[in-house]
Amino acid sequence: MSFTEQRRLRIVTLARELGLGVWDDARADAWLTGYVARYQAAWRPFPDAAPALDALAARGLRLGVITNGDAAQQRLKVERIGFAGRLPVVVASSEAGAAKPAAEIFLAACAAVGAEPHASAYVGDRLGTDARGAAAAGLTGVWLDRSGGPAPGALDVARITTLDALAPLLKG
């Protein structure tokens, strides 16, 4: 099932569950077109993202994205927010043949940037899927916990609450 077909099915199913009548593919596609336009117009990087990426790139680090999202959409997002130059490599699960937290996707990303896993770090906002998945694959896993709330018990990965803390963390 394609990405568009998945979205269409979700829209038709939700409309039915909400009692909004019968929606056919054409009506779902029209609604989706409007939704996608508004969704894409709202894409914005966090204010700390560009300075953090620039600081890492200035140290000669190779940067990229690992995503379980749709490859084309994620590349478009990186481009539209102005980060294509900062994040030239996008490794998507649909192309890598594995999804986070599987080690294979992290190892594919390391290969794509020409780095060994033990010398690589991955930062993500999901503790298990991102940070612990990366650590299990041999990378340094970093959990970006923007909530800043109490940590859920003992952590086996680094935790930061803002990307401003990333460059100092990776110096060691």
CSV table of N, CA and C in Angstrom, one decimal:
chain,number,residue,atom,x,y,z
A,1,MET,N,0.9,-1.2,0.0
A,1,MET,CA,0.0,0.0,0.0
A,1,MET,C,0.9,1.2,0.0
A,2,SER,N,0.6,2.2,-0.9
A,2,SER,CA,1.5,3.4,-1.0
A,2,SER,C,1.1,4.3,0.2
A,3,PHE,N,2.0,5.3,0.4
A,3,PHE,CA,1.8,6.3,1.4
A,3,PHE,C,0.5,7.0,1.2
A,4,THR,N,0.2,7.4,0.0
A,4,THR,CA,-1.1,8.1,-0.3
A,4,THR,C,-2.3,7.1,0.0
A,5,GLU,N,-2.2,5.9,-0.4
A,5,GLU,CA,-3.3,4.9,-0.2
A,5,GLU,C,-3.5,4.7,1.4
A,6,GLN,N,-2.4,4.7,2.1
A,6,GLN,CA,-2.5,4.6,3.6
A,6,GLN,C,-3.3,5.8,4.1
A,7,ARG,N,-2.9,7.0,3.7
A,7,ARG,CA,-3.6,8.2,4.2
A,7,ARG,C,-5.0,8.2,3.8
A,8,ARG,N,-5.3,7.8,2.5
A,8,ARG,CA,-6.7,7.8,2.0
A,8,ARG,C,-7.5,6.8,2.9
A,9,LEU,N,-7.0,5.7,3.2
A,9,LEU,CA,-7.7,4.7,4.0
A,9,LEU,C,-8.0,5.3,5.4
A,10,ARG,N,-7.0,6.0,6.0
A,10,ARG,CA,-7.2,6.6,7.3
A,10,ARG,C,-8.3,7.6,7.3
A,11,ILE,N,-8.4,8.4,6.2
A,11,ILE,CA,-9.4,9.5,6.1
A,11,ILE,C,-10.8,8.9,6.0
A,12,VAL,N,-10.9,7.9,5.1
A,12,VAL,CA,-12.2,7.3,4.8
A,12,VAL,C,-12.7,6.6,6.1
A,13,THR,N,-11.8,5.9,6.8
A,13,THR,CA,-12.1,5.2,8.0
A,13,THR,C,-12.5,6.1,9.1
A,14,LEU,N,-11.8,7.2,9.3
A,14,LEU,CA,-12.1,8.2,10.3
A,14,LEU,C,-13.4,8.9,10.0
A,15,ALA,N,-13.7,9.2,8.8
A,15,ALA,CA,-15.0,9.9,8.4
A,15,ALA,C,-16.1,8.9,8.8
A,16,ARG,N,-16.0,7.6,8.5
A,16,ARG,CA,-17.0,6.7,8.8
A,16,ARG,C,-17.2,6.6,10.3
A,17,GLU,N,-16.1,6.5,11.0
A,17,GLU,CA,-16.2,6.3,12.5
A,17,GLU,C,-16.8,7.6,13.2
A,18,LEU,N,-16.6,8.7,12.6
A,18,LEU,CA,-17.2,10.0,13.1
A,18,LEU,C,-18.6,10.2,12.6
A,19,GLY,N,-19.1,9.3,11.8
A,19,GLY,CA,-20.4,9.5,11.3
A,19,GLY,C,-20.6,10.6,10.2
A,20,LEU,N,-19.5,10.9,9.5
A,20,LEU,CA,-19.6,12.0,8.5
A,20,LEU,C,-20.1,11.5,7.1
A,21,GLY,N,-20.7,10.4,7.1
A,21,GLY,CA,-21.2,9.9,5.8
A,21,GLY,C,-20.2,9.1,5.1
A,22,VAL,N,-20.5,8.8,3.9
A,22,VAL,CA,-19.7,7.9,3.0
A,22,VAL,C,-18.7,8.8,2.3
A,23,TRP,N,-17.5,8.6,2.4
A,23,TRP,CA,-16.4,9.3,1.7
A,23,TRP,C,-15.8,8.3,0.7
A,24,ASP,N,-15.8,8.8,-0.6
A,24,ASP,CA,-15.1,8.0,-1.6
A,24,ASP,C,-13.7,8.5,-1.7
A,25,ASP,N,-12.9,7.8,-2.6
A,25,ASP,CA,-11.5,8.2,-2.7
A,25,ASP,C,-11.3,9.6,-3.2
A,26,ALA,N,-12.2,10.1,-4.1
A,26,ALA,CA,-12.1,11.4,-4.6
A,26,ALA,C,-12.2,12.5,-3.5
A,27,ARG,N,-13.2,12.3,-2.7
A,27,ARG,CA,-13.5,13.2,-1.6
A,27,ARG,C,-12.3,13.1,-0.6
A,28,ALA,N,-11.8,12.0,-0.3
A,28,ALA,CA,-10.7,11.8,0.6
A,28,ALA,C,-9.4,12.5,0.1
A,29,ASP,N,-9.2,12.3,-1.2
A,29,ASP,CA,-8.1,12.9,-1.9
A,29,ASP,C,-8.1,14.4,-1.9
A,30,ALA,N,-9.3,15.0,-2.1
A,30,ALA,CA,-9.5,16.4,-2.0
A,30,ALA,C,-9.2,17.0,-0.6
A,31,TRP,N,-9.7,16.3,0.4
A,31,TRP,CA,-9.5,16.7,1.8
A,31,TRP,C,-8.0,16.6,2.1
A,32,LEU,N,-7.4,15.5,1.6
A,32,LEU,CA,-5.9,15.3,1.8
A,32,LEU,C,-5.1,16.4,1.2
A,33,THR,N,-5.5,16.8,0.0
A,33,THR,CA,-4.7,17.9,-0.7
A,33,THR,C,-4.7,19.1,0.1
A,34,GLY,N,-5.8,19.5,0.7
A,34,GLY,CA,-5.8,20.7,1.5
A,34,GLY,C,-5.1,20.5,2.8
A,35,TYR,N,-5.2,19.3,3.4
A,35,TYR,CA,-4.5,19.0,4.6
A,35,TYR,C,-3.0,19.1,4.4
A,36,VAL,N,-2.5,18.4,3.3
A,36,VAL,CA,-1.0,18.4,3.1
A,36,VAL,C,-0.5,19.8,2.8
A,37,ALA,N,-1.2,20.7,2.1
A,37,ALA,CA,-0.8,22.0,1.9
A,37,ALA,C,-0.6,22.8,3.2
A,38,ARG,N,-1.6,22.6,4.1
A,38,ARG,CA,-1.5,23.3,5.4
A,38,ARG,C,-0.4,22.7,6.3
A,39,TYR,N,-0.3,21.4,6.2
A,39,TYR,CA,0.8,20.6,7.0
A,39,TYR,C,2.2,21.1,6.6
A,40,GLN,N,2.4,21.1,5.3
A,40,GLN,CA,3.7,21.5,4.8
A,40,GLN,C,4.0,22.9,5.1
A,41,ALA,N,3.0,23.8,5.0
A,41,ALA,CA,3.3,25.2,5.3
A,41,ALA,C,3.7,25.4,6.8
A,42,ALA,N,3.3,24.5,7.6
A,42,ALA,CA,3.7,24.6,9.0
A,42,ALA,C,5.0,24.0,9.4
A,43,TRP,N,5.7,23.4,8.5
A,43,TRP,CA,7.0,22.8,8.8
A,43,TRP,C,8.0,23.9,9.2
A,44,ARG,N,8.6,23.8,10.4
A,44,ARG,CA,9.6,24.7,10.9
A,44,ARG,C,10.6,24.0,11.7
A,45,PRO,N,11.8,24.4,11.6
A,45,PRO,CA,12.8,23.8,12.5
A,45,PRO,C,12.7,24.4,13.9
A,46,PHE,N,13.1,23.6,14.9
A,46,PHE,CA,13.2,24.2,16.2
A,46,PHE,C,14.3,25.3,16.2
A,47,PRO,N,14.2,26.3,17.0
A,47,PRO,CA,15.2,27.4,16.9
A,47,PRO,C,16.6,27.0,17.2
A,48,ASP,N,16.8,25.9,18.0
A,48,ASP,CA,18.1,25.4,18.4
A,48,ASP,C,18.7,24.5,17.3
A,49,ALA,N,18.0,24.1,16.3
A,49,ALA,CA,18.5,23.1,15.3
A,49,ALA,C,19.6,23.7,14.5
A,50,ALA,N,19.4,24.8,13.8
A,50,ALA,CA,20.5,25.3,12.9
A,50,ALA,C,21.8,25.6,13.6
A,51,PRO,N,21.8,26.3,14.8
A,51,PRO,CA,23.0,26.5,15.5
A,51,PRO,C,23.7,25.2,15.9
A,52,ALA,N,23.0,24.2,16.3
A,52,ALA,CA,23.6,22.9,16.7
A,52,ALA,C,24.2,22.2,15.5
A,53,LEU,N,23.5,22.2,14.4
A,53,LEU,CA,24.0,21.5,13.2
A,53,LEU,C,25.2,22.2,12.7
A,54,ASP,N,25.2,23.6,12.7
A,54,ASP,CA,26.3,24.3,12.3
A,54,ASP,C,27.6,24.1,13.2
A,55,ALA,N,27.3,24.0,14.5
A,55,ALA,CA,28.5,23.8,15.4
A,55,ALA,C,29.1,22.4,15.1
A,56,LEU,N,28.3,21.4,14.9
A,56,LEU,CA,28.8,20.1,14.6
A,56,LEU,C,29.5,20.0,13.3
A,57,ALA,N,28.9,20.6,12.3
A,57,ALA,CA,29.5,20.7,10.9
A,57,ALA,C,30.9,21.4,11.0
A,58,ALA,N,31.0,22.4,11.8
A,58,ALA,CA,32.2,23.2,11.9
A,58,ALA,C,33.3,22.3,12.4
A,59,ARG,N,33.0,21.3,13.2
A,59,ARG,CA,34.0,20.4,13.7
A,59,ARG,C,34.3,19.2,12.7
A,60,GLY,N,33.7,19.3,11.5
A,60,GLY,CA,34.0,18.3,10.5
A,60,GLY,C,33.1,17.1,10.6
A,61,LEU,N,32.1,17.1,11.4
A,61,LEU,CA,31.2,15.9,11.5
A,61,LEU,C,30.3,15.8,10.3
A,62,ARG,N,30.1,14.6,9.9
A,62,ARG,CA,29.1,14.3,8.8
A,62,ARG,C,27.8,14.1,9.4
A,63,LEU,N,26.8,14.8,8.9
A,63,LEU,CA,25.4,14.8,9.4
A,63,LEU,C,24.4,14.2,8.5
A,64,GLY,N,23.3,13.7,9.1
A,64,GLY,CA,22.2,13.2,8.3
A,64,GLY,C,21.0,12.9,9.1
A,65,VAL,N,20.0,12.3,8.5
A,65,VAL,CA,18.8,12.0,9.1
A,65,VAL,C,18.5,10.5,9.0
A,66,ILE,N,18.0,9.9,10.1
A,66,ILE,CA,17.4,8.6,10.0
A,66,ILE,C,16.0,8.7,10.3
A,67,THR,N,15.1,8.1,9.5
A,67,THR,CA,13.7,8.3,9.7
A,67,THR,C,12.9,7.0,9.4
A,68,ASN,N,11.9,6.8,10.1
A,68,ASN,CA,10.9,5.8,9.8
A,68,ASN,C,9.8,6.3,8.9
A,69,GLY,N,9.9,7.6,8.6
A,69,GLY,CA,8.9,8.3,7.8
A,69,GLY,C,9.1,8.0,6.3
A,70,ASP,N,8.1,8.5,5.5
A,70,ASP,CA,8.2,8.3,4.1
A,70,ASP,C,9.4,9.1,3.5
A,71,ALA,N,10.2,8.4,2.7
A,71,ALA,CA,11.5,8.9,2.3
A,71,ALA,C,11.3,10.3,1.5
A,72,ALA,N,10.4,10.3,0.5
A,72,ALA,CA,10.2,11.5,-0.3
A,72,ALA,C,9.7,12.6,0.6
A,73,GLN,N,8.8,12.4,1.5
A,73,GLN,CA,8.3,13.4,2.4
A,73,GLN,C,9.4,14.0,3.3
A,74,GLN,N,10.2,13.1,3.8
A,74,GLN,CA,11.2,13.5,4.7
A,74,GLN,C,12.3,14.4,4.0
A,75,ARG,N,12.7,14.0,2.8
A,75,ARG,CA,13.6,14.8,2.0
A,75,ARG,C,13.1,16.1,1.7
A,76,LEU,N,11.8,16.1,1.3
A,76,LEU,CA,11.1,17.4,1.1
A,76,LEU,C,11.1,18.3,2.3
A,77,LYS,N,10.8,17.7,3.4
A,77,LYS,CA,10.8,18.5,4.7
A,77,LYS,C,12.2,19.1,5.0
A,78,VAL,N,13.2,18.3,4.9
A,78,VAL,CA,14.6,18.8,5.1
A,78,VAL,C,14.9,19.9,4.1
A,79,GLU,N,14.5,19.8,2.9
A,79,GLU,CA,14.7,20.8,1.9
A,79,GLU,C,13.9,22.1,2.2
A,80,ARG,N,12.7,22.0,2.5
A,80,ARG,CA,11.8,23.1,2.7
A,80,ARG,C,12.2,23.9,4.0
A,81,ILE,N,12.7,23.3,5.0
A,81,ILE,CA,13.1,24.0,6.2
A,81,ILE,C,14.5,24.6,6.0
A,82,GLY,N,15.1,24.4,4.9
A,82,GLY,CA,16.4,25.0,4.6
A,82,GLY,C,17.6,24.2,5.1
A,83,PHE,N,17.4,22.9,5.4
A,83,PHE,CA,18.5,22.1,6.0
A,83,PHE,C,19.1,21.1,5.0
A,84,ALA,N,18.8,21.2,3.7
A,84,ALA,CA,19.3,20.2,2.8
A,84,ALA,C,20.9,20.3,2.8
A,85,GLY,N,21.4,21.4,2.9
A,85,GLY,CA,22.9,21.6,2.9
A,85,GLY,C,23.5,21.1,4.2
A,86,ARG,N,22.7,21.2,5.3
A,86,ARG,CA,23.2,20.8,6.6
A,86,ARG,C,23.0,19.3,6.8
A,87,LEU,N,22.0,18.7,6.2
A,87,LEU,CA,21.7,17.3,6.4
A,87,LEU,C,21.6,16.7,5.1
A,88,PRO,N,22.7,16.5,4.4
A,88,PRO,CA,22.7,15.9,3.0
A,88,PRO,C,22.3,14.5,2.9
A,89,VAL,N,22.3,13.7,4.0
A,89,VAL,CA,22.0,12.3,3.9
A,89,VAL,C,20.7,12.0,4.7
A,90,VAL,N,19.8,11.4,4.0
A,90,VAL,CA,18.5,11.0,4.6
A,90,VAL,C,18.4,9.5,4.4
A,91,VAL,N,18.4,8.7,5.5
A,91,VAL,CA,18.2,7.3,5.4
A,91,VAL,C,16.8,7.0,5.9
A,92,ALA,N,16.0,6.5,5.0
A,92,ALA,CA,14.6,6.2,5.4
A,92,ALA,C,14.4,4.7,5.5
A,93,SER,N,13.5,4.3,6.4
A,93,SER,CA,13.3,2.8,6.6
A,93,SER,C,12.8,2.2,5.4
A,94,SER,N,12.0,2.9,4.6
A,94,SER,CA,11.5,2.2,3.4
A,94,SER,C,12.6,1.9,2.4
A,95,GLU,N,13.7,2.6,2.4
A,95,GLU,CA,14.8,2.4,1.5
A,95,GLU,C,15.9,1.5,2.2
A,96,ALA,N,16.0,1.6,3.5
A,96,ALA,CA,17.0,0.8,4.2
A,96,ALA,C,16.6,-0.7,4.4
A,97,GLY,N,15.3,-0.9,4.3
A,97,GLY,CA,14.8,-2.3,4.5
A,97,GLY,C,14.7,-2.6,6.0
A,98,ALA,N,14.8,-1.7,6.9
A,98,ALA,CA,14.6,-1.9,8.3
A,98,ALA,C,14.2,-0.5,8.9
A,99,ALA,N,13.5,-0.6,10.0
A,99,ALA,CA,13.0,0.6,10.7
A,99,ALA,C,13.6,0.7,12.1
A,100,LYS,N,13.8,1.9,12.6
A,100,LYS,CA,14.2,2.1,14.0
A,100,LYS,C,13.2,1.4,14.9
A,101,PRO,N,13.7,0.7,15.8
A,101,PRO,CA,15.0,0.6,16.4
A,101,PRO,C,15.9,-0.5,15.9
A,102,ALA,N,15.6,-1.1,14.8
A,102,ALA,CA,16.5,-2.2,14.3
A,102,ALA,C,17.9,-1.6,14.0
A,103,ALA,N,18.9,-2.4,14.3
A,103,ALA,CA,20.3,-2.0,14.1
A,103,ALA,C,20.6,-1.7,12.7
A,104,GLU,N,20.0,-2.4,11.8
A,104,GLU,CA,20.3,-2.3,10.3
A,104,GLU,C,20.1,-0.9,9.8
A,105,ILE,N,19.1,-0.1,10.3
A,105,ILE,CA,18.9,1.2,9.7
A,105,ILE,C,20.0,2.2,10.2
A,106,PHE,N,20.4,2.0,11.5
A,106,PHE,CA,21.5,2.8,12.0
A,106,PHE,C,22.8,2.5,11.3
A,107,LEU,N,23.1,1.2,11.1
A,107,LEU,CA,24.3,0.8,10.4
A,107,LEU,C,24.3,1.3,8.9
A,108,ALA,N,23.1,1.3,8.3
A,108,ALA,CA,23.0,1.8,6.9
A,108,ALA,C,23.3,3.3,6.9
A,109,ALA,N,22.9,4.1,7.9
A,109,ALA,CA,23.2,5.5,8.0
A,109,ALA,C,24.7,5.7,8.2
A,110,CYS,N,25.3,4.9,9.1
A,110,CYS,CA,26.7,5.1,9.3
A,110,CYS,C,27.5,4.8,7.9
A,111,ALA,N,27.1,3.8,7.2
A,111,ALA,CA,27.7,3.5,5.9
A,111,ALA,C,27.5,4.7,5.0
A,112,ALA,N,26.3,5.3,5.0
A,112,ALA,CA,26.0,6.4,4.1
A,112,ALA,C,26.8,7.6,4.3
A,113,VAL,N,27.2,7.8,5.5
A,113,VAL,CA,28.1,9.0,5.8
A,113,VAL,C,29.5,8.6,6.0
A,114,GLY,N,29.8,7.3,5.8
A,114,GLY,CA,31.2,6.9,5.9
A,114,GLY,C,31.8,6.9,7.3
A,115,ALA,N,31.0,6.5,8.2
A,115,ALA,CA,31.5,6.5,9.6
A,115,ALA,C,31.3,5.2,10.3
A,116,GLU,N,32.1,4.9,11.2
A,116,GLU,CA,32.0,3.6,12.0
A,116,GLU,C,31.0,3.9,13.1
A,117,PRO,N,30.2,2.9,13.4
A,117,PRO,CA,29.2,3.0,14.4
A,117,PRO,C,29.7,3.5,15.8
A,118,HIS,N,30.9,2.9,16.2
A,118,HIS,CA,31.4,3.3,17.5
A,118,HIS,C,31.9,4.8,17.5
A,119,ALA,N,32.0,5.4,16.4
A,119,ALA,CA,32.5,6.8,16.3
A,119,ALA,C,31.3,7.7,15.9
A,120,SER,N,30.1,7.2,16.0
A,120,SER,CA,28.9,7.9,15.5
A,120,SER,C,27.9,8.1,16.7
A,121,ALA,N,27.1,9.1,16.6
A,121,ALA,CA,26.0,9.4,17.5
A,121,ALA,C,24.7,9.6,16.8
A,122,TYR,N,23.7,9.2,17.5
A,122,TYR,CA,22.3,9.5,16.9
A,122,TYR,C,21.5,10.2,18.0
A,123,VAL,N,20.9,11.2,17.6
A,123,VAL,CA,20.0,12.0,18.5
A,123,VAL,C,18.6,11.9,18.0
A,124,GLY,N,17.7,11.5,19.0
A,124,GLY,CA,16.3,11.4,18.6
A,124,GLY,C,15.4,11.6,19.8
A,125,ASP,N,14.2,11.9,19.5
A,125,ASP,CA,13.2,12.3,20.6
A,125,ASP,C,12.5,11.2,21.2
A,126,ARG,N,12.7,10.0,20.8
A,126,ARG,CA,12.1,8.8,21.4
A,126,ARG,C,13.2,8.0,22.0
A,127,LEU,N,13.0,7.8,23.3
A,127,LEU,CA,14.0,7.1,24.1
A,127,LEU,C,14.3,5.7,23.6
A,128,GLY,N,13.3,4.9,23.5
A,128,GLY,CA,13.5,3.5,23.1
A,128,GLY,C,13.8,3.3,21.6
A,129,THR,N,13.0,3.9,20.8
A,129,THR,CA,13.2,3.8,19.3
A,129,THR,C,14.5,4.4,18.8
A,130,ASP,N,14.8,5.6,19.3
A,130,ASP,CA,15.9,6.4,18.8
A,130,ASP,C,17.2,6.2,19.6
A,131,ALA,N,17.2,6.7,20.8
A,131,ALA,CA,18.4,6.6,21.6
A,131,ALA,C,18.9,5.2,22.0
A,132,ARG,N,18.0,4.4,22.5
A,132,ARG,CA,18.4,3.1,22.9
A,132,ARG,C,18.6,2.2,21.6
A,133,GLY,N,17.8,2.4,20.6
A,133,GLY,CA,18.0,1.7,19.3
A,133,GLY,C,19.4,1.9,18.8
A,134,ALA,N,19.8,3.2,18.8
A,134,ALA,CA,21.1,3.6,18.3
A,134,ALA,C,22.2,2.9,19.1
A,135,ALA,N,22.0,3.0,20.5
A,135,ALA,CA,23.0,2.4,21.4
A,135,ALA,C,23.2,0.9,21.2
A,136,ALA,N,22.1,0.3,20.9
A,136,ALA,CA,22.1,-1.2,20.7
A,136,ALA,C,22.8,-1.5,19.4
A,137,ALA,N,22.8,-0.6,18.5
A,137,ALA,CA,23.5,-0.8,17.2
A,137,ALA,C,25.0,-0.4,17.3
A,138,GLY,N,25.5,0.1,18.4
A,138,GLY,CA,26.9,0.4,18.6
A,138,GLY,C,27.2,1.9,18.5
A,139,LEU,N,26.2,2.7,18.3
A,139,LEU,CA,26.4,4.2,18.3
A,139,LEU,C,26.2,4.8,19.7
A,140,THR,N,26.5,6.0,19.8
A,140,THR,CA,26.2,6.7,21.0
A,140,THR,C,24.8,7.2,20.9
A,141,GLY,N,23.9,6.7,21.7
A,141,GLY,CA,22.5,7.1,21.7
A,141,GLY,C,22.3,8.3,22.5
A,142,VAL,N,21.6,9.3,22.0
A,142,VAL,CA,21.3,10.6,22.7
A,142,VAL,C,19.8,10.8,22.6
A,143,TRP,N,19.1,10.9,23.8
A,143,TRP,CA,17.7,11.2,23.8
A,143,TRP,C,17.5,12.7,24.0
A,144,LEU,N,16.8,13.3,23.0
A,144,LEU,CA,16.4,14.7,23.0
A,144,LEU,C,15.0,14.7,23.7
A,145,ASP,N,15.0,15.0,24.9
A,145,ASP,CA,13.8,15.0,25.7
A,145,ASP,C,13.4,16.5,26.0
A,146,ARG,N,12.7,17.1,25.0
A,146,ARG,CA,12.4,18.5,25.1
A,146,ARG,C,11.4,18.8,26.2
A,147,SER,N,10.7,17.8,26.7
A,147,SER,CA,9.8,18.0,27.8
A,147,SER,C,10.5,18.5,29.1
A,148,GLY,N,11.7,18.1,29.3
A,148,GLY,CA,12.5,18.5,30.4
A,148,GLY,C,12.0,17.9,31.8
A,149,GLY,N,11.0,17.0,31.7
A,149,GLY,CA,10.5,16.4,32.9
A,149,GLY,C,11.4,15.4,33.5
A,150,PRO,N,11.0,14.9,34.6
A,150,PRO,CA,11.8,13.9,35.3
A,150,PRO,C,12.1,12.7,34.4
A,151,ALA,N,13.3,12.2,34.4
A,151,ALA,CA,13.7,11.0,33.6
A,151,ALA,C,13.0,9.8,34.2
A,152,PRO,N,12.6,8.9,33.3
A,152,PRO,CA,11.9,7.7,33.7
A,152,PRO,C,12.9,6.6,34.3
A,153,GLY,N,13.4,6.9,35.5
A,153,GLY,CA,14.3,5.9,36.1
A,153,GLY,C,15.7,6.1,35.6
A,154,ALA,N,16.5,5.1,35.8
A,154,ALA,CA,17.9,5.2,35.4
A,154,ALA,C,18.0,5.1,33.9
A,155,LEU,N,18.9,6.0,33.3
A,155,LEU,CA,19.0,6.0,31.9
A,155,LEU,C,20.3,5.4,31.5
A,156,ASP,N,20.3,4.7,30.4
A,156,ASP,CA,21.5,4.0,29.8
A,156,ASP,C,22.0,4.8,28.6
A,157,VAL,N,21.5,5.9,28.3
A,157,VAL,CA,21.9,6.8,27.2
A,157,VAL,C,21.9,8.2,27.7
A,158,ALA,N,22.6,9.0,27.0
A,158,ALA,CA,22.7,10.5,27.3
A,158,ALA,C,21.3,11.1,27.1
A,159,ARG,N,21.0,12.1,27.9
A,159,ARG,CA,19.7,12.8,27.8
A,159,ARG,C,20.0,14.3,27.7
A,160,ILE,N,19.5,15.0,26.7
A,160,ILE,CA,19.6,16.4,26.6
A,160,ILE,C,18.2,17.0,26.5
A,161,THR,N,18.0,18.2,26.9
A,161,THR,CA,16.6,18.8,26.7
A,161,THR,C,16.6,19.9,25.6
A,162,THR,N,17.7,20.2,25.1
A,162,THR,CA,17.8,21.2,24.0
A,162,THR,C,19.1,20.8,23.2
A,163,LEU,N,19.0,21.1,21.9
A,163,LEU,CA,20.2,20.8,21.0
A,163,LEU,C,21.4,21.7,21.3
A,164,ASP,N,21.2,22.7,22.1
A,164,ASP,CA,22.3,23.6,22.5
A,164,ASP,C,23.3,22.7,23.4
A,165,ALA,N,22.8,21.7,24.0
A,165,ALA,CA,23.7,20.8,24.8
A,165,ALA,C,24.4,19.7,24.0
A,166,LEU,N,24.1,19.6,22.7
A,166,LEU,CA,24.6,18.5,22.0
A,166,LEU,C,26.1,18.6,21.7
A,167,ALA,N,26.6,19.7,21.1
A,167,ALA,CA,28.0,19.9,20.8
A,167,ALA,C,28.9,19.6,22.0
A,168,PRO,N,28.6,20.3,23.2
A,168,PRO,CA,29.4,20.0,24.3
A,168,PRO,C,29.4,18.5,24.8
A,169,LEU,N,28.3,17.9,24.6
A,169,LEU,CA,28.2,16.5,25.0
A,169,LEU,C,29.1,15.6,24.1
A,170,LEU,N,29.1,15.9,22.8
A,170,LEU,CA,29.9,15.1,21.9
A,170,LEU,C,31.4,15.4,21.8
A,171,LYS,N,31.8,16.4,22.6
A,171,LYS,CA,33.2,16.7,22.6
A,171,LYS,C,34.1,15.6,23.3
A,172,GLY,N,33.5,14.9,24.2
A,172,GLY,CA,34.2,13.9,25.0
A,172,GLY,C,34.3,12.6,24.3
